[in-house]
């Protein structure tokens, strides 16, 4: 036993490969809660590192505490204090690959969760619902590997190259206090601290006041790092006068962003030092620093519980670096948004420069970072948590504006912030105003991107927004600008994925093809006469559903209308994108059964079209699939043609003739006529 921090580097294979080792998730930890976004991000990050032949890949820290040994046993039990979501996901990945971990993983006082971990490959029930749902996400993502060679390459890299540091806390550590600090106020020392320190070291000042420059950089940096707080509040906590100066009297304009103009505005006395935390500190000192983190003003605490940013701070730094570099869409490379390469990417930007150039470049980066954070907060969607959607949140696109002054005790007044829709046309709008058309359309398009590209390294659509000079535009002009750049970005992705080479089928069809088609259908299609669906909302979907199942129940009439040997089975016309849990519920049932599952069908406008056809009497056979495939592909073609793209080089084999009249009128026709429109009756 030891009273000092014990840290050991393990590969994933070795972490779980030691017998008589037991990892226990304590009762004070929440249940397994990772979903599609987090699981796919971990898998995508590991796969990207494996493809890049990156050598060892560091995944993070696992903080544990050694429990007293049980009598007459040599089993060592570690209580997992921090990192249980990642640890459980890695355990499930090994289980997926039929690797039997020698180390045990259990949930204290949660028999269902512990039992579910032992039956992942044999059970599909709701016992340990979060764990079973997570395992289904893993299976769905693994289905996207093109060959068994890729899958084997991923498995070997995961076992032998992916590393974690297992840190065993000192015996005297108060675990409850530690857990509270690390999950409410603390943050691990990461690459961002090193980047901050290096940028501060680059600063030079002819007047000798380099400390003032460094304090200014730290002020802006620390404010931008508060990702779930609007920058207007984070930069000027409790100081409405300064907020008026930097963000205008309405608080929704960034009027001061130049470094030299920000210098005199920085707080002269700060509750936190601007010094970097990139140098090594002891565990005891780290806990002391985190414990003394000052409380935020009440308005910020309330706001931080309400909104959640789509990205983390390291990703924002990389987006800002791309904006600083001024390159266009040609740098749309996932590696440029890989936060594991944060230091390397910043080094390549600053290393070739002279000292004077580095200083100037560091200041310019601070300016770009501030503008990017302002645009991200006020023009990019968030998840909003209110009393009516406290669990999962809802898509939100709102800007921060100045609210009313409220009288307080002692004759003082407090000015509230409010959050109207980003593109609402009036100046006096309130938060409960119905979503205006411009905000609705931009939000629909952004949420399409958000559920399509779940890994931060693939969120290039955010860079396209941050590059746009929308800060000085009117709300109407800004909405028009964002719609244009995002539609252009989406069309480029769809063309590249579906119309450059032979059109893919089945699981090879990229997610953007499904989600962009759903966007077109929900928004009204490429033709204004197509009826929109104002109630449609994008949810996370990553499972390709065969409307006519791959292996139909042979007890049902019509089970052999489409067989596994028929090419129509994997056609785009027979597919839709649904959630993993939905896919398992649909199972091998025939289309008519699926069509009547309203809550599931509404996940996808394309699936809704197929369901409406079947419910109106259309027999979902090879002919119906072919006609629906032609209609949907032509809708995509016409949208791309409208934007000037050449999509004539590829064909599904069907005649290249307009069919959009039938497609765009589907929603406007009586339900009884739906089958006639697309089935050709």
XYZ file of C-alpha atoms in Angstrom:
681
model
C 0.000 0.000 0.000
C 1.176 3.542 -0.679
C 0.289 7.096 0.311
C 1.423 8.527 -3.018
C -0.246 8.589 -6.405
C 0.488 5.368 -8.287
C 0.225 5.819 -12.077
C 0.803 3.010 -14.596
C 0.482 3.016 -18.383
C -1.531 0.102 -19.805
C -2.671 -0.955 -23.243
C -6.341 -1.895 -23.397
C -5.408 -5.539 -23.780
C -3.195 -5.506 -20.697
C -5.620 -3.377 -18.661
C -8.213 -6.144 -18.905
C -5.768 -8.995 -19.340
C -4.661 -9.452 -15.747
C -6.468 -12.148 -13.823
C -7.653 -11.544 -10.264
C -8.221 -7.866 -11.059
C -11.667 -6.476 -10.443
C -12.967 -3.046 -11.499
C -16.066 -1.967 -9.608
C -18.318 0.992 -10.520
C -19.423 2.449 -7.158
C -23.035 3.240 -6.390
C -22.436 7.003 -6.339
C -21.547 6.873 -10.046
C -24.356 7.263 -12.553
C -25.472 4.392 -14.781
C -23.773 3.740 -18.102
C -24.971 6.674 -20.200
C -22.886 6.837 -23.376
C -24.933 6.897 -26.557
C -24.325 6.971 -30.293
C -22.309 10.192 -30.262
C -19.793 9.235 -27.584
C -19.358 5.587 -28.606
C -18.908 6.355 -32.287
C -16.467 9.147 -31.478
C -14.282 6.763 -29.483
C -14.377 4.131 -32.243
C -13.760 6.695 -34.997
C -10.824 8.222 -33.111
C -9.206 4.832 -32.575
C -9.800 3.818 -36.189
C -8.320 7.078 -37.488
C -5.199 6.491 -35.377
C -4.958 2.899 -36.614
C -5.208 3.986 -40.261
C -2.604 6.696 -39.748
C -0.222 4.115 -38.273
C 0.151 6.562 -35.418
C 1.995 4.201 -33.092
C 0.649 4.207 -29.559
C -2.615 6.110 -29.062
C -3.308 7.635 -25.633
C -6.983 7.515 -24.703
C -6.878 9.239 -21.320
C -6.751 8.562 -17.595
C -8.570 6.033 -15.457
C -8.753 7.198 -11.829
C -9.296 4.380 -9.330
C -8.984 3.669 -5.612
C -7.766 0.334 -4.255
C -10.308 -1.292 -1.941
C -9.255 -3.293 1.124
C -8.640 -6.930 0.248
C -11.332 -9.440 1.098
C -10.307 -12.180 3.573
C -8.762 -15.307 2.052
C -8.555 -13.909 -1.483
C -5.815 -12.455 -3.616
C -8.215 -10.554 -5.898
C -7.384 -6.848 -6.153
C -10.487 -4.649 -6.443
C -10.289 -1.113 -7.816
C -13.160 1.294 -7.278
C -13.560 3.374 -10.455
C -13.668 7.059 -9.491
C -13.328 8.667 -12.930
C -13.483 7.109 -16.413
C -16.211 4.507 -15.972
C -18.022 5.354 -19.232
C -14.859 4.872 -21.277
C -13.867 1.770 -19.297
C -17.258 0.105 -19.817
C -17.197 0.905 -23.535
C -13.734 -0.643 -23.919
C -14.940 -3.728 -22.035
C -17.882 -4.038 -24.442
C -15.600 -3.614 -27.467
C -13.441 -6.503 -26.325
C -16.585 -8.558 -25.764
C -17.759 -7.750 -29.294
C -14.501 -9.177 -30.642
C -15.053 -12.343 -28.573
C -12.069 -11.487 -26.400
C -12.773 -12.751 -22.907
C -11.409 -10.109 -20.495
C -9.593 -11.795 -17.627
C -10.274 -8.787 -15.414
C -13.833 -8.425 -14.136
C -16.052 -5.341 -14.427
C -19.147 -4.997 -12.252
C -21.539 -2.304 -11.043
C -21.872 -2.069 -7.264
C -25.447 -2.730 -6.060
C -26.728 -2.854 -9.666
C -27.306 -6.492 -10.487
C -29.046 -5.770 -13.789
C -26.112 -3.767 -15.139
C -23.534 -6.307 -13.962
C -25.596 -9.180 -15.379
C -25.998 -7.392 -18.723
C -22.208 -7.158 -19.099
C -21.947 -10.951 -18.884
C -24.687 -11.572 -21.479
C -23.933 -8.995 -24.176
C -23.573 -11.496 -27.011
C -26.439 -13.750 -25.951
C -29.191 -11.425 -24.729
C -31.242 -8.691 -26.367
C -33.568 -7.836 -23.487
C -33.914 -4.585 -21.549
C -31.894 -5.762 -18.558
C -29.167 -3.163 -18.126
C -30.877 -1.066 -20.815
C -28.071 1.489 -21.222
C -25.412 -1.198 -21.572
C -27.411 -3.226 -24.087
C -28.181 -0.096 -26.105
C -24.487 0.804 -26.112
C -23.525 -2.663 -27.328
C -25.998 -2.335 -30.205
C -24.325 0.947 -31.194
C -20.978 -0.860 -31.239
C -22.343 -3.634 -33.449
C -23.932 -1.132 -35.815
C -20.696 0.856 -36.132
C -18.660 -2.293 -36.729
C -20.998 -3.222 -39.583
C -19.677 -0.165 -41.412
C -16.187 -1.624 -41.775
C -15.883 -2.594 -45.411
C -13.873 -5.773 -44.920
C -12.907 -8.237 -42.215
C -9.325 -7.073 -42.723
C -10.291 -3.586 -41.507
C -12.122 -5.047 -38.539
C -9.123 -7.200 -37.611
C -6.832 -4.175 -37.978
C -9.056 -2.193 -35.596
C -9.129 -5.032 -33.062
C -5.343 -5.470 -33.018
C -4.743 -1.720 -32.694
C -7.289 -1.494 -29.874
C -5.660 -4.285 -27.892
C -1.998 -3.488 -28.488
C -1.705 0.248 -29.186
C -4.505 2.085 -27.392
C -3.227 3.142 -23.980
C -4.620 4.502 -20.714
C -2.973 5.638 -17.517
C -4.449 3.901 -14.496
C -3.912 6.266 -11.566
C -4.480 4.775 -8.122
C -5.342 7.509 -5.622
C -3.433 7.857 -2.343
C -4.983 6.070 0.610
C -5.855 9.270 2.485
C -7.860 10.717 -0.419
C -11.457 11.574 0.458
C -13.165 9.849 -2.491
C -16.478 11.656 -2.118
C -14.689 15.013 -2.109
C -12.470 14.040 -5.010
C -15.386 12.833 -7.106
C -17.380 15.999 -6.375
C -14.468 18.257 -7.318
C -13.527 16.450 -10.524
C -17.103 16.296 -11.782
C -18.349 19.766 -10.840
C -15.365 22.094 -10.964
C -12.266 20.269 -12.043
C -10.675 19.425 -15.326
C -7.731 17.233 -16.163
C -4.522 18.863 -17.249
C -4.548 18.499 -21.025
C -2.897 19.654 -24.214
C -4.862 22.909 -24.097
C -2.820 23.995 -21.068
C 0.393 23.478 -22.997
C -0.937 25.413 -26.000
C -1.995 28.266 -23.732
C 1.429 28.403 -22.090
C 3.225 28.413 -25.424
C 1.063 31.158 -26.889
C 1.695 33.273 -23.799
C 5.439 32.653 -24.139
C 5.312 33.835 -27.776
C 3.997 37.273 -26.801
C 6.336 40.252 -27.111
C 5.658 43.910 -26.315
C 7.854 46.876 -27.301
C 6.627 48.860 -24.284
C 7.705 46.134 -21.911
C 4.191 45.353 -20.647
C 4.266 41.746 -21.806
C 2.503 40.655 -18.608
C -0.466 42.785 -19.619
C -0.574 41.025 -22.983
C -0.385 37.645 -21.286
C -3.157 38.587 -18.863
C -5.315 39.638 -21.818
C -4.664 36.350 -23.607
C -5.480 34.394 -20.447
C -8.669 36.417 -19.915
C -10.009 35.676 -23.401
C -8.736 32.092 -23.368
C -10.357 31.209 -20.035
C -13.664 32.755 -21.105
C -13.692 30.849 -24.400
C -12.889 27.623 -22.549
C -16.280 27.826 -20.795
C -17.977 25.993 -23.629
C -21.467 25.773 -22.134
C -21.569 29.485 -21.265
C -22.294 32.242 -23.772
C -19.137 34.279 -24.338
C -20.981 37.496 -23.457
C -21.307 36.233 -19.879
C -18.067 34.291 -19.625
C -15.908 37.241 -20.689
C -17.684 39.787 -18.475
C -19.031 37.864 -15.455
C -21.287 40.134 -13.448
C -20.012 43.270 -15.240
C -22.822 44.576 -17.434
C -21.022 47.846 -18.158
C -18.094 46.008 -19.735
C -20.576 43.756 -21.543
C -22.166 46.867 -23.052
C -18.764 48.029 -24.299
C -17.620 44.765 -25.878
C -20.942 43.342 -27.072
C -22.964 46.554 -27.676
C -25.886 47.819 -25.628
C -28.020 44.911 -26.870
C -25.311 42.307 -26.045
C -25.743 40.499 -29.376
C -22.975 42.213 -31.372
C -19.227 41.723 -31.002
C -18.046 45.330 -31.323
C -14.540 44.952 -29.830
C -12.403 42.007 -30.904
C -8.967 43.450 -31.768
C -6.280 42.436 -29.287
C -5.007 45.983 -28.741
C -8.566 47.187 -28.133
C -9.205 44.390 -25.640
C -6.073 45.148 -23.608
C -7.484 48.128 -21.677
C -10.773 46.277 -21.117
C -9.283 43.289 -19.308
C -10.058 43.013 -15.596
C -7.184 44.556 -13.648
C -7.667 42.344 -10.601
C -8.612 38.750 -11.267
C -9.761 36.114 -8.847
C -7.715 33.572 -10.782
C -4.135 33.920 -11.917
C -3.476 34.023 -15.632
C -0.488 31.746 -15.142
C -0.487 28.502 -17.045
C -1.242 25.219 -15.317
C 0.835 23.316 -17.845
C 3.663 22.628 -15.424
C 3.480 19.514 -13.310
C 1.595 19.622 -10.010
C 1.099 17.029 -7.310
C -2.275 15.371 -6.831
C -2.651 17.196 -3.522
C -1.924 20.567 -5.172
C -4.262 19.828 -8.089
C -7.096 19.060 -5.696
C -6.390 22.271 -3.798
C -6.526 24.340 -7.007
C -9.744 22.731 -8.185
C -11.354 23.092 -4.757
C -10.622 26.830 -4.722
C -12.091 27.511 -8.151
C -14.311 30.553 -7.542
C -18.029 30.315 -7.864
C -19.560 31.804 -10.996
C -22.277 34.470 -10.802
C -25.754 33.030 -10.395
C -26.802 34.011 -13.924
C -23.961 31.928 -15.383
C -24.674 28.931 -13.177
C -28.265 28.912 -14.388
C -27.204 29.306 -18.014
C -24.558 26.565 -17.830
C -27.181 24.107 -16.682
C -29.426 25.097 -19.565
C -27.246 24.958 -22.700
C -24.731 22.400 -23.971
C -22.232 23.184 -26.733
C -21.891 20.757 -29.683
C -18.080 20.640 -29.283
C -15.436 20.775 -26.563
C -12.770 23.437 -26.137
C -9.914 21.536 -27.886
C -12.123 21.233 -30.974
C -12.918 24.950 -30.873
C -9.183 25.679 -30.839
C -8.703 23.580 -33.974
C -11.636 25.223 -35.769
C -10.196 28.637 -34.877
C -6.774 27.555 -36.149
C -8.328 26.614 -39.498
C -10.099 29.977 -39.660
C -6.829 31.741 -38.812
C -5.080 29.932 -41.648
C -7.705 31.248 -44.046
C -7.926 28.150 -46.191
C -11.124 27.088 -47.877
C -12.936 23.792 -48.232
C -9.890 22.160 -49.772
C -8.545 21.525 -46.263
C -11.626 19.519 -45.306
C -9.449 16.806 -43.773
C -10.480 14.980 -40.607
C -6.919 15.079 -39.264
C -7.102 18.880 -39.078
C -9.775 18.537 -36.378
C -8.092 15.703 -34.488
C -7.655 16.982 -30.940
C -5.123 14.245 -30.196
C -2.799 16.193 -32.543
C -3.504 19.556 -30.933
C 0.092 20.350 -29.968
C 1.483 19.095 -33.275
C -0.941 21.202 -35.329
C -0.148 24.359 -33.364
C 3.580 23.672 -33.568
C 3.407 23.404 -37.347
C 1.653 26.782 -37.424
C 4.045 28.712 -35.162
C 7.417 26.948 -35.427
C 8.417 28.330 -38.881
C 7.857 31.957 -37.741
C 10.284 34.455 -36.260
C 9.808 35.671 -32.668
C 8.076 38.852 -33.798
C 5.841 36.933 -36.189
C 4.924 34.440 -33.475
C 3.877 37.249 -31.165
C 1.697 38.826 -33.814
C 0.279 35.445 -34.807
C -0.600 34.632 -31.187
C -2.524 37.908 -30.884
C -4.315 37.266 -34.157
C -5.265 33.805 -32.929
C -6.804 35.285 -29.768
C -8.890 37.614 -31.939
C -10.030 34.730 -34.157
C -10.783 32.558 -31.130
C -12.999 35.231 -29.602
C -14.912 35.758 -32.855
C -15.305 32.004 -33.339
C -16.653 31.553 -29.821
C -19.129 34.388 -30.351
C -20.382 32.859 -33.608
C -20.463 29.371 -32.116
C -22.552 30.545 -29.165
C -25.013 32.705 -31.070
C -25.264 31.080 -34.527
C -24.617 27.353 -33.985
C -27.118 24.952 -32.451
C -26.945 23.681 -28.884
C -28.822 21.204 -26.765
C -31.139 23.100 -24.432
C -32.349 21.624 -21.158
C -35.508 23.041 -19.629
C -38.200 21.794 -17.284
C -40.015 20.137 -20.183
C -36.969 18.421 -21.711
C -34.576 18.044 -18.791
C -33.374 14.521 -19.669
C -32.353 14.591 -23.325
C -32.604 18.272 -24.168
C -33.833 19.731 -27.449
C -32.164 21.377 -30.432
C -31.816 25.074 -29.797
C -30.582 28.000 -31.895
C -30.685 31.138 -29.759
C -28.637 34.264 -29.320
C -28.018 36.111 -26.071
C -29.473 39.614 -25.731
C -29.904 42.160 -22.969
C -33.074 41.698 -20.949
C -34.873 43.831 -18.426
C -33.445 45.429 -15.315
C -34.679 43.842 -12.092
C -34.689 45.718 -8.784
C -32.896 44.073 -5.887
C -32.515 44.744 -2.214
C -30.576 47.818 -1.226
C -31.735 49.786 -4.260
C -29.460 47.898 -6.644
C -30.575 46.586 -10.029
C -29.595 43.490 -11.950
C -29.866 43.167 -15.728
C -31.053 39.775 -16.920
C -29.975 38.067 -20.112
C -32.519 36.483 -22.386
C -32.243 34.043 -25.261
C -34.513 34.728 -28.246
C -34.367 32.736 -31.478
C -31.175 33.589 -33.370
C -32.850 34.959 -36.486
C -36.054 36.365 -35.022
C -36.715 39.636 -36.856
C -37.803 41.910 -33.988
C -35.744 43.613 -31.286
C -38.244 43.148 -28.485
C -38.866 39.451 -28.896
C -39.126 37.171 -25.899
C -37.796 33.687 -25.350
C -41.183 32.042 -25.651
C -41.796 33.497 -29.114
C -42.529 30.705 -31.637
C -39.546 29.765 -33.780
C -39.420 31.939 -36.885
C -39.028 30.397 -40.345
C -35.386 31.427 -40.799
C -34.292 30.008 -37.445
C -36.306 26.846 -38.060
C -34.667 26.190 -41.430
C -31.106 26.870 -40.270
C -31.698 24.773 -37.145
C -33.058 21.888 -39.215
C -29.997 21.941 -41.462
C -27.540 22.212 -38.582
C -29.212 19.399 -36.643
C -28.965 17.292 -39.802
C -25.198 17.801 -39.769
C -25.002 17.222 -36.018
C -26.583 13.747 -36.154
C -24.673 12.849 -39.318
C -21.151 13.706 -38.210
C -21.009 12.683 -34.567
C -17.216 12.686 -34.214
C -15.650 16.142 -33.610
C -12.922 15.344 -36.145
C -15.565 15.233 -38.910
C -17.480 18.411 -37.994
C -16.143 20.526 -40.854
C -19.592 22.067 -41.224
C -18.872 24.069 -38.072
C -15.730 25.488 -39.667
C -17.768 26.635 -42.665
C -20.007 28.614 -40.297
C -17.119 30.098 -38.310
C -15.459 31.267 -41.530
C -18.486 33.277 -42.592
C -18.308 37.039 -41.862
C -21.780 37.091 -40.295
C -21.045 39.146 -37.180
C -21.799 42.451 -38.889
C -24.747 41.208 -40.964
C -28.406 41.710 -40.208
C -30.268 38.704 -38.854
C -31.882 38.105 -42.246
C -28.566 38.399 -44.100
C -26.854 36.079 -41.633
C -29.573 33.437 -42.012
C -29.305 33.582 -45.795
C -25.519 33.325 -45.627
C -25.554 30.298 -43.339
C -28.178 28.489 -45.390
C -26.090 28.981 -48.513
C -22.768 27.723 -47.090
C -24.356 24.786 -45.284
C -26.399 23.670 -48.306
C -23.267 23.928 -50.426
C -21.310 21.850 -47.918
C -24.058 19.213 -47.748
C -24.387 18.975 -51.524
C -20.650 18.493 -51.929
C -20.725 15.662 -49.409
C -23.732 13.972 -51.037
C -22.253 14.228 -54.512
C -18.955 12.787 -53.329
C -20.668 9.964 -51.456
C -23.306 8.993 -54.013
C -22.732 10.393 -57.483
C -19.003 10.288 -58.235
C -18.540 6.567 -58.772
C -20.986 3.677 -59.060
C -23.773 4.388 -56.617
C -23.262 2.436 -53.386
C -25.849 0.118 -51.884
C -26.671 -1.273 -48.461
C -24.344 -0.425 -45.609
C -21.902 1.279 -47.978
C -24.245 4.259 -48.382
C -22.908 7.063 -46.200
C -25.126 8.585 -43.551
C -25.171 12.042 -45.187
C -27.131 10.647 -48.151
C -29.946 9.518 -45.858
C -29.991 12.594 -43.656
C -29.791 15.129 -46.488
C -32.683 13.440 -48.285
C -34.673 13.566 -45.041
C -33.799 17.266 -44.791
C -35.072 17.894 -48.327
C -38.301 16.042 -47.622
C -38.874 17.719 -44.254
C -37.983 21.199 -45.515
C -40.100 20.914 -48.648
C -37.691 19.344 -51.113
C -35.952 21.040 -54.006
C -39.257 22.379 -55.285
C -41.263 24.966 -53.279
C -44.492 23.176 -54.161
C -43.384 20.192 -52.088
C -45.129 20.242 -48.727
C -42.837 20.661 -45.706
C -43.147 18.785 -42.427
C -42.885 21.467 -39.705
C -42.949 18.885 -36.904
C -39.963 16.831 -38.008
C -36.934 16.801 -35.711
C -33.636 15.054 -36.342
C -32.604 12.481 -33.739
C -29.418 10.451 -33.526
C -29.742 7.577 -35.998
C -26.924 5.310 -37.065
C -28.554 2.045 -38.104
C -29.512 1.244 -41.708
C -32.964 -0.314 -41.731
C -34.108 -2.610 -44.565
C -37.817 -1.838 -44.974
C -38.252 -5.255 -46.551
C -36.110 -7.235 -44.094
C -32.951 -9.068 -45.014
C -34.258 -12.249 -43.381
C -38.038 -12.114 -43.332
C -40.108 -14.244 -40.975
C -41.124 -17.206 -43.100
C -44.346 -17.591 -41.154
C -45.651 -14.344 -42.681
C -47.416 -14.183 -46.046
C -45.250 -12.502 -48.661
C -41.961 -13.264 -46.913
C -40.333 -14.229 -50.232
C -41.391 -11.217 -52.336
C -37.794 -10.016 -52.029
C -34.997 -12.492 -51.361
C -31.419 -11.974 -50.145
C -30.267 -12.665 -53.696
C -32.309 -9.780 -55.189
C -30.388 -6.559 -55.819
C -33.462 -4.558 -54.800
C -32.982 -5.645 -51.174
C -29.959 -3.359 -50.708
C -31.184 -0.547 -52.965
C -31.421 2.944 -51.509
C -35.165 2.707 -52.143
C -35.505 -0.097 -49.554
C -33.410 1.592 -46.892
C -33.863 4.219 -44.203
C -31.796 5.435 -41.297
C -33.185 4.714 -37.823
C -31.921 4.456 -34.265
C -30.254 1.258 -33.101
C -33.069 0.418 -30.686
C -35.603 0.881 -33.485
C -33.727 -1.479 -35.763
C -33.860 -4.234 -33.161
C -37.599 -3.652 -32.591
C -38.344 -3.861 -36.324
C -36.298 -7.046 -36.497
C -37.422 -9.346 -39.349
C -40.997 -8.109 -39.603
C -42.548 -7.323 -42.979
C -43.174 -3.744 -44.196
C -46.863 -3.568 -43.221
C -45.993 -4.287 -39.584
C -43.282 -1.614 -39.620
C -45.521 0.934 -41.352
C -47.894 0.972 -38.385
C -45.178 1.778 -35.834
C -45.858 5.526 -35.901
C -43.321 6.575 -33.270
C -40.566 4.765 -35.149
C -41.587 5.767 -38.654
C -41.556 9.461 -37.834
C -37.776 9.324 -37.303
C -37.327 9.585 -41.080
C -39.442 11.361 -43.716
C -38.175 8.825 -46.255
C -39.355 5.980 -44.039
C -42.656 7.821 -43.612
C -43.096 7.887 -47.396
C -42.497 4.143 -47.622
C -44.874 3.493 -44.737
C -47.592 5.639 -46.326
C -47.254 3.723 -49.586
C -47.674 0.371 -47.857
C -50.598 1.541 -45.730
C -52.328 2.855 -48.852
C -52.265 -0.611 -50.426
C -48.976 -0.806 -52.304
C -47.320 -4.201 -52.209
C -43.720 -3.619 -51.169
C -42.027 -5.867 -53.703
C -39.095 -5.473 -56.089
C -41.097 -3.210 -58.415
C -42.184 -0.871 -55.602
C -38.636 -0.708 -54.281
C -37.292 0.149 -57.738
C -39.790 2.936 -58.264
C -39.206 4.448 -54.829
C -35.457 4.206 -55.386
C -35.761 6.081 -58.674
C -37.932 8.773 -57.099
C -35.591 9.396 -54.181
C -32.406 9.356 -56.256
C -33.953 11.775 -58.729
C -34.895 14.129 -55.905
C -31.250 14.208 -54.866
C -30.135 14.614 -58.488
C -32.435 17.543 -59.122
C -31.312 19.290 -55.966
C -27.663 18.967 -57.024
C -28.424 20.039 -60.587
C -30.191 23.116 -59.249
C -26.915 24.064 -57.562
C -24.954 23.503 -60.773
C -23.395 20.121 -59.992
C -22.782 17.571 -62.726
C -24.517 14.353 -61.712
C -24.944 12.876 -65.159
C -22.007 10.496 -64.970
C -23.605 7.987 -62.628
C -26.908 6.191 -62.900
C -28.874 3.570 -61.045
C -29.730 2.009 -64.369
C -33.171 3.589 -64.376
C -34.114 6.112 -67.095
C -32.764 9.554 -66.237
C -36.074 11.396 -66.420
C -37.835 13.806 -64.068
C -40.098 12.151 -61.548
C -40.114 14.931 -58.978
C -43.718 15.835 -59.740
C -44.772 12.547 -58.221
C -42.334 12.881 -55.350
C -43.112 16.446 -54.332
C -46.855 15.859 -54.374
C -46.810 12.813 -52.111
C -47.587 14.763 -48.940
C -50.236 16.928 -50.596
C -52.263 14.044 -52.037
C -54.892 12.024 -50.221
C -53.442 9.000 -48.455
C -55.348 6.640 -50.767
C -53.411 7.986 -53.757
C -49.931 7.568 -52.318
C -49.501 4.104 -53.778
C -50.488 5.294 -57.254
C -47.957 8.124 -57.204
C -44.809 6.125 -56.547
C -45.826 2.574 -57.365
C -46.895 3.607 -60.868
C -50.439 2.217 -60.613
